[in-house]
PDB file of C-alpha atoms in Angstrom:
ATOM      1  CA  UNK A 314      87.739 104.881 101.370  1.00 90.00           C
ATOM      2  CA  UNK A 315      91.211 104.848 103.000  1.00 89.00           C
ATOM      3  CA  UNK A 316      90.387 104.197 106.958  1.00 88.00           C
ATOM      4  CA  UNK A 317      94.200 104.626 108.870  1.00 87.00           C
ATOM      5  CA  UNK A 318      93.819 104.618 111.993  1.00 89.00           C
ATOM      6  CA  UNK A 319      96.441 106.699 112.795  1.00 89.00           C
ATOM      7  CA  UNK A 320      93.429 109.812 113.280  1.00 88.00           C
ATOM      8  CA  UNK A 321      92.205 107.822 116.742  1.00 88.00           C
ATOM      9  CA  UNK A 322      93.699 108.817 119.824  1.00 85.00           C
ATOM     10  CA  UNK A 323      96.914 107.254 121.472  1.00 81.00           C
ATOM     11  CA  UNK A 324      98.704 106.926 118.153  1.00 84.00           C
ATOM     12  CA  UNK A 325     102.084 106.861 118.194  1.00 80.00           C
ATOM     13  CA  UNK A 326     102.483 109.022 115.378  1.00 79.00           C
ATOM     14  CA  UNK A 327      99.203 110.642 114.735  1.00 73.00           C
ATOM     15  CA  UNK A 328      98.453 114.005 116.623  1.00 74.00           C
ATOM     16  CA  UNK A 329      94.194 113.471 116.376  1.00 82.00           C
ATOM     17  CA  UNK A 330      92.105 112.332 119.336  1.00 84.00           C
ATOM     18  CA  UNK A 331      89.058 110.388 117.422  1.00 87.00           C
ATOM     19  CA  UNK A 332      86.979 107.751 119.413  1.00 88.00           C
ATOM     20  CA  UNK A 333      87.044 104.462 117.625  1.00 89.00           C
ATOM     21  CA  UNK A 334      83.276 105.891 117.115  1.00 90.00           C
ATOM     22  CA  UNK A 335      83.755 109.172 116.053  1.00 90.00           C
ATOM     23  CA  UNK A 336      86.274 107.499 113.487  1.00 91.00           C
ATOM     24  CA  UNK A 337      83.254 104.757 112.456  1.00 92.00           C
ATOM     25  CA  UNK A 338      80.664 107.442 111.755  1.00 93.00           C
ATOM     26  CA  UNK A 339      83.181 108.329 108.960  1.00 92.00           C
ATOM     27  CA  UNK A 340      82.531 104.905 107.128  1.00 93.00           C
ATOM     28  CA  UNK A 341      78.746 105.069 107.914  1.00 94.00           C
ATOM     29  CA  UNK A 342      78.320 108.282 106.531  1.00 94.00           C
ATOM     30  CA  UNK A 343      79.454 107.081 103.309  1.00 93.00           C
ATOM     31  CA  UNK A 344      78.416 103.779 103.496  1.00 94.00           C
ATOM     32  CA  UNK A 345      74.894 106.172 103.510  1.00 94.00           C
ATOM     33  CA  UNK A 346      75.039 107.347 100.637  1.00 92.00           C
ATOM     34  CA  UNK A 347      74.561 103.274  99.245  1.00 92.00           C
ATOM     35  CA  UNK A 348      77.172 103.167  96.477  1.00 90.00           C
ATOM     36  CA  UNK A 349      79.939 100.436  96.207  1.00 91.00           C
ATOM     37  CA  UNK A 350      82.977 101.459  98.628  1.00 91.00           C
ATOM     38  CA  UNK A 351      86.374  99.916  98.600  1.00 93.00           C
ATOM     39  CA  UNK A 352      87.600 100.279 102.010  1.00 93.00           C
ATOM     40  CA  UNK A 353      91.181 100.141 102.872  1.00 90.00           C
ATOM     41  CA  UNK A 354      93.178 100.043 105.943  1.00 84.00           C
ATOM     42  CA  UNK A 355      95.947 102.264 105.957  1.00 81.00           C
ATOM     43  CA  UNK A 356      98.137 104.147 108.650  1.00 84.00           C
ATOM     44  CA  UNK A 357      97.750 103.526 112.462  1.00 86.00           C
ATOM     45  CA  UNK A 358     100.881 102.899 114.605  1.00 85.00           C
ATOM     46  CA  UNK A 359      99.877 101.514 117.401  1.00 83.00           C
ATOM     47  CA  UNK A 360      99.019  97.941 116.701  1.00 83.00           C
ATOM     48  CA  UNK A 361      96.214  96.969 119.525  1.00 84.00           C
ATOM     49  CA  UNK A 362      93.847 100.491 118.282  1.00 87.00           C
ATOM     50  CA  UNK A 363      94.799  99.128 114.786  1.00 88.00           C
ATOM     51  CA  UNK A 364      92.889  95.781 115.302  1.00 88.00           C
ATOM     52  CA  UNK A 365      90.081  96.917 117.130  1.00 89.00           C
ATOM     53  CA  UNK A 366      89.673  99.845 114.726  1.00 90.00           C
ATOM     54  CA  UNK A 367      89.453  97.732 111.563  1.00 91.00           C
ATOM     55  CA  UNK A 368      87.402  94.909 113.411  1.00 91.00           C
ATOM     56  CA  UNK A 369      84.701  97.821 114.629  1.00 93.00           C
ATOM     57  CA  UNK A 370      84.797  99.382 110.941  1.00 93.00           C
ATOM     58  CA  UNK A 371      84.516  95.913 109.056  1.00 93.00           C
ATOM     59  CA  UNK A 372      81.415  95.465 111.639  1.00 95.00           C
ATOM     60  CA  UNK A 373      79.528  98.925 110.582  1.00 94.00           C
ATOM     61  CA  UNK A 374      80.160  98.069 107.068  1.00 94.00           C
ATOM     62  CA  UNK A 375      78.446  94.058 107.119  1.00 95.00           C
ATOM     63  CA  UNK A 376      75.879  95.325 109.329  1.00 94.00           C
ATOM     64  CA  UNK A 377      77.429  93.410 112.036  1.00 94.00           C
ATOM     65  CA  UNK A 378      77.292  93.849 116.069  1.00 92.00           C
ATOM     66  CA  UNK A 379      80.387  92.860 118.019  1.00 91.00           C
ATOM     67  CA  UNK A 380      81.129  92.445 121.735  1.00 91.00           C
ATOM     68  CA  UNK A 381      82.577  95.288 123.542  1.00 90.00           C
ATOM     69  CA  UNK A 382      84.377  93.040 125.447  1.00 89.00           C
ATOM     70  CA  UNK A 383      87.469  91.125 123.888  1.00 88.00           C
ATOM     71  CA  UNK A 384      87.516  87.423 124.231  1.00 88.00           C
ATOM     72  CA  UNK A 385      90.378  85.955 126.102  1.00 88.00           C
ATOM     73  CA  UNK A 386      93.473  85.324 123.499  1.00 87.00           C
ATOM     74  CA  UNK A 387      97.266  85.101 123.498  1.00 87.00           C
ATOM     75  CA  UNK A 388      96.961  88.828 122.676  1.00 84.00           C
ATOM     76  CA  UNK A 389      94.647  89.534 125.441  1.00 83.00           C
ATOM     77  CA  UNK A 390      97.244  91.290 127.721  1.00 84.00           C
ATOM     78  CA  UNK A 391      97.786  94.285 124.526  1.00 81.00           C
ATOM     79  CA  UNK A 392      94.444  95.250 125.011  1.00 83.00           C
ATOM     80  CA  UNK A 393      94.981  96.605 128.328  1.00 81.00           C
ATOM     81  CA  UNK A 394      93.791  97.847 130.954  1.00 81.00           C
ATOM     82  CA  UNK A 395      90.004  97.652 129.757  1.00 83.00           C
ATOM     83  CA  UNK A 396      89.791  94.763 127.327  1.00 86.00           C
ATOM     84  CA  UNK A 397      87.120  96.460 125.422  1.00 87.00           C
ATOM     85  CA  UNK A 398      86.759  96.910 121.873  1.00 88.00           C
ATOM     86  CA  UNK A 399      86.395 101.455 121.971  1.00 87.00           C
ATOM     87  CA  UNK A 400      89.480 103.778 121.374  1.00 85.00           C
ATOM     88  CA  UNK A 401      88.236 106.117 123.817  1.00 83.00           C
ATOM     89  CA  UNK A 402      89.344 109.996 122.646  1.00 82.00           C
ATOM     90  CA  UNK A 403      91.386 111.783 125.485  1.00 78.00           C
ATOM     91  CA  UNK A 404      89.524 114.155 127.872  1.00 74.00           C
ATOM     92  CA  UNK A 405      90.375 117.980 126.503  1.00 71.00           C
ATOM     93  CA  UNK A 406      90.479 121.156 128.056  1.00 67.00           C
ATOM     94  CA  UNK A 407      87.944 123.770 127.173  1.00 75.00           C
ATOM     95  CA  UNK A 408      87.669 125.261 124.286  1.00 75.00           C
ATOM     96  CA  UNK A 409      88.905 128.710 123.757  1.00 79.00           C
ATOM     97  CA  UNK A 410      87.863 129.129 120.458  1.00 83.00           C
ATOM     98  CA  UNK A 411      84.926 132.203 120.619  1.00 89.00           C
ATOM     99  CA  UNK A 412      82.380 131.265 118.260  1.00 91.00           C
ATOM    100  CA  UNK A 413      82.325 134.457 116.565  1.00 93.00           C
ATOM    101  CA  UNK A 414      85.775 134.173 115.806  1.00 93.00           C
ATOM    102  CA  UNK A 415      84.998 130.608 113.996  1.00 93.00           C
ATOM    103  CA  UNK A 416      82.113 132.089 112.200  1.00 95.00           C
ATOM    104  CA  UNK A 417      84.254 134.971 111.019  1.00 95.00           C
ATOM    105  CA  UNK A 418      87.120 132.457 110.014  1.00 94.00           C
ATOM    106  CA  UNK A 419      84.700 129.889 108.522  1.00 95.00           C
ATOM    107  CA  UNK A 420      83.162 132.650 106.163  1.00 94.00           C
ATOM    108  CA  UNK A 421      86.823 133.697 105.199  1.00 94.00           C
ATOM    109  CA  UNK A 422      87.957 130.076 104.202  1.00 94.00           C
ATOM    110  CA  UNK A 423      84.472 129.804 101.959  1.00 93.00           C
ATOM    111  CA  UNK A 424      84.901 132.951 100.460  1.00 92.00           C
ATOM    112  CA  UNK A 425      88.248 131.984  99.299  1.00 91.00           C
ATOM    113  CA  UNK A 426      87.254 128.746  97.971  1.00 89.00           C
ATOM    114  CA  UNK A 427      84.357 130.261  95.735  1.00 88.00           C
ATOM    115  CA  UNK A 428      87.147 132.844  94.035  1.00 87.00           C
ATOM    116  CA  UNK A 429      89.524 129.218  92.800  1.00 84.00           C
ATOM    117  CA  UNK A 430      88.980 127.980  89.607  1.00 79.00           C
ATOM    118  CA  UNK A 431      87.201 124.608  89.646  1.00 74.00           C
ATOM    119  CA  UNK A 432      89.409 121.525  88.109  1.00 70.00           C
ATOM    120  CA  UNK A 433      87.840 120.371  85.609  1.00 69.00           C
ATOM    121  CA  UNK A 434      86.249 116.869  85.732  1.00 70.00           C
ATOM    122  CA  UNK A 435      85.608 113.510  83.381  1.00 67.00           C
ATOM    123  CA  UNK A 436      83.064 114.007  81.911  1.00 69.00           C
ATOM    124  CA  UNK A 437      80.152 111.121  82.018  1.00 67.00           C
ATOM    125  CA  UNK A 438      78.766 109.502  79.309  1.00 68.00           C
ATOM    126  CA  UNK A 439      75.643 106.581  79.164  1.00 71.00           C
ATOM    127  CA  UNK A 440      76.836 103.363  77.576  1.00 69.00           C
ATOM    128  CA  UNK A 441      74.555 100.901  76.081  1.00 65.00           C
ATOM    129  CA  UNK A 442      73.173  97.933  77.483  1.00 67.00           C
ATOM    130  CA  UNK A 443      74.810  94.559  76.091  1.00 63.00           C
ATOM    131  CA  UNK A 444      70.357  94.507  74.842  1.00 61.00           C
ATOM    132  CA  UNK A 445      70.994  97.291  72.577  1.00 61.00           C
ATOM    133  CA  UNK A 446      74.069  96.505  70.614  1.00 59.00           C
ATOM    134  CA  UNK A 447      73.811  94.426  67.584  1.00 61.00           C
ATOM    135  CA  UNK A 448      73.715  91.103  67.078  1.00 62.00           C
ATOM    136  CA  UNK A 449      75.738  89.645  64.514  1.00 58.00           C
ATOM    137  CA  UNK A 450      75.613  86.487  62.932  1.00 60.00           C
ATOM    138  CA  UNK A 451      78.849  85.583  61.639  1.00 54.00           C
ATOM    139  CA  UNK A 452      79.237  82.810  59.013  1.00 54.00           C
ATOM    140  CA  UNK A 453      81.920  80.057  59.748  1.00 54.00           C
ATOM    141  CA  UNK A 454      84.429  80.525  57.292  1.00 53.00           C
ATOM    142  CA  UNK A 455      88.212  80.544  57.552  1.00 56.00           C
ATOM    143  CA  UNK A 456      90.274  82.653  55.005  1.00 54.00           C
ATOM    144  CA  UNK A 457      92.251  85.499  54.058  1.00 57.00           C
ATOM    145  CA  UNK A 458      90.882  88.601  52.143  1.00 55.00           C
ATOM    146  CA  UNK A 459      91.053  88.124  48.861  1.00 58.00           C
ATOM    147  CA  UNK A 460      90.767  84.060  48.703  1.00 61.00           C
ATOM    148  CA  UNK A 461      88.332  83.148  46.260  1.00 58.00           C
ATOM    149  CA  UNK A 462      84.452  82.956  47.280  1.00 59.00           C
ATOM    150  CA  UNK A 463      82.490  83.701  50.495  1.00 57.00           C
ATOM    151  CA  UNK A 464      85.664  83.369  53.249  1.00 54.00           C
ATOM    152  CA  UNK A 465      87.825  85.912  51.022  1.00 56.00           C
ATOM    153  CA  UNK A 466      84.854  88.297  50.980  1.00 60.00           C
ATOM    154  CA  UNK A 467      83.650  87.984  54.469  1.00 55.00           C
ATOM    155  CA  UNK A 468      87.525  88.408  55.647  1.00 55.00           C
ATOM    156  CA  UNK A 469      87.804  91.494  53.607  1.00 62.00           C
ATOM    157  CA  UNK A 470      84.418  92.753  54.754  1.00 61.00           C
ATOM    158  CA  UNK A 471      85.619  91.959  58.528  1.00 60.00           C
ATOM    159  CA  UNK A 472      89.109  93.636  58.092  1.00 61.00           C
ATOM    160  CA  UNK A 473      86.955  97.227  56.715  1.00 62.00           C
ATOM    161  CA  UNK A 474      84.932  96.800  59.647  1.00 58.00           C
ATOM    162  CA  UNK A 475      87.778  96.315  62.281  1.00 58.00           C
ATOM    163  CA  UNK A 476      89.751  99.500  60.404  1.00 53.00           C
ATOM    164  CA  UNK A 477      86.620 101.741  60.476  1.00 59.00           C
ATOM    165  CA  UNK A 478      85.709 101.448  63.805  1.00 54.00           C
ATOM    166  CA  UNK A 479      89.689 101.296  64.866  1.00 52.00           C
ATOM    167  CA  UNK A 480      89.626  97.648  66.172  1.00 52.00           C
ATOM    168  CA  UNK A 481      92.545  97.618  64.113  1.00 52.00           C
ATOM    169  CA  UNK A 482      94.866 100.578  63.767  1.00 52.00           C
ATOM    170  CA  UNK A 483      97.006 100.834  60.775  1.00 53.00           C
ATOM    171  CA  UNK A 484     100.217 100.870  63.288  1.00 54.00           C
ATOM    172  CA  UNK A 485      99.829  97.951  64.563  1.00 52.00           C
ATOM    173  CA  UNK A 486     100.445  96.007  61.297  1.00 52.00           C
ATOM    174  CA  UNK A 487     103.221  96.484  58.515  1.00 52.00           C
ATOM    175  CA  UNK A 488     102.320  97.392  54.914  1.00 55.00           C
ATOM    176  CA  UNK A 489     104.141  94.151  53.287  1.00 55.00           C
ATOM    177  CA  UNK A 490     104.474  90.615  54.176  1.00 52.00           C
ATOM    178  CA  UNK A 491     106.977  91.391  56.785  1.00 51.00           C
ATOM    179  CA  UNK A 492     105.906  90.136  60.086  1.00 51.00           C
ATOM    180  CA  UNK A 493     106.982  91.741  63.667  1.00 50.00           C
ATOM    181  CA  UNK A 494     110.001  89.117  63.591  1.00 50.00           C
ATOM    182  CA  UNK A 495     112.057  91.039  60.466  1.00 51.00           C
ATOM    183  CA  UNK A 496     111.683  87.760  57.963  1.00 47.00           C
TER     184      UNK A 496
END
């Protein structure tokens, strides 16, 4: 999960107004869902939301409470004029979106998502457990296929076995003596 912080409010760049909160309940929504997350920083232009939004989300995901209130540093005066740990979103003016007119557009946007064409997806597949794959027991011999006695034959029998179940692909090798050096 990317987390910029560039979506709170009082970016330089970004045009969103998130709360340091509202932004958290991002991460603990998926941090619900109890799968292994890789969580990144990412955008976030104004350097004193940056480190409090990053310290609050790196709290949330260790199941950690923090202090509101910022201890006393050499950075202590970038934090002003509340010294607290919250990105507090801007006060906004009403809303004059009718809700009516949001249904109506919401239904629109859905109906035009259920007429594109899915993209299609990997498909998943169960692998084995290391308990279910064979054990084998291999002699210890040293040779090349075709030396005389047990080493030639096990060598041979290993080099069918790496070219059958493409361990070894016939490009990878030249037909003749000739190595990858030209001699």
């Amino acid at each position: 999960m990317q987390c910029g912080a560039d979506s709170l409010a009082n970016d330089r760049l970004g045009c969103f107004n998130l709360s340091m909160r509202g932004h958290g309940e991002a991460v603990s929504f998926m941090k619900s869902f109890n799968v292994p997350m890789l969580v990144t920083g990412g955008g976030g232009y104004t350097k004193h939301n940056v480190a409090r939004c990053w310290t609050y989300e790196t709290a949330l995901l260790v199941d950690q409470q923090v202090s509101e209130v910022l201890p006393e540093t050499h950075y202590h005066e970038y934090f002003s004029p509340d010294y607290c740990l919250n990105v507090a979103a801007h006060r906004v003016g009403e809303d004059s979106n009718k809700k009516d007119h949001v249904e109506k557009m919401k239904i629109e946007v859905l109906e035009n998502l259920r007429h594109l064409a899915h993209a299609p997806g990997v498909q998943f597949q169960e692998v084995a457990p290391d308990s279910m794959l064979p054990d084998y027991e291999l002699p210890d011999v040293t040779g090349q296929p075709g030396d005389a006695g047990p080493a030639g034959s096990f060598m041979e029998r290993i080099g069918k076995f790496a070219h059958e179940h493409g361990i070894i692909k016939p490009a990878e090798f030249y037909a003749n003596d000739r190595d990858h050096w030209g001699d």
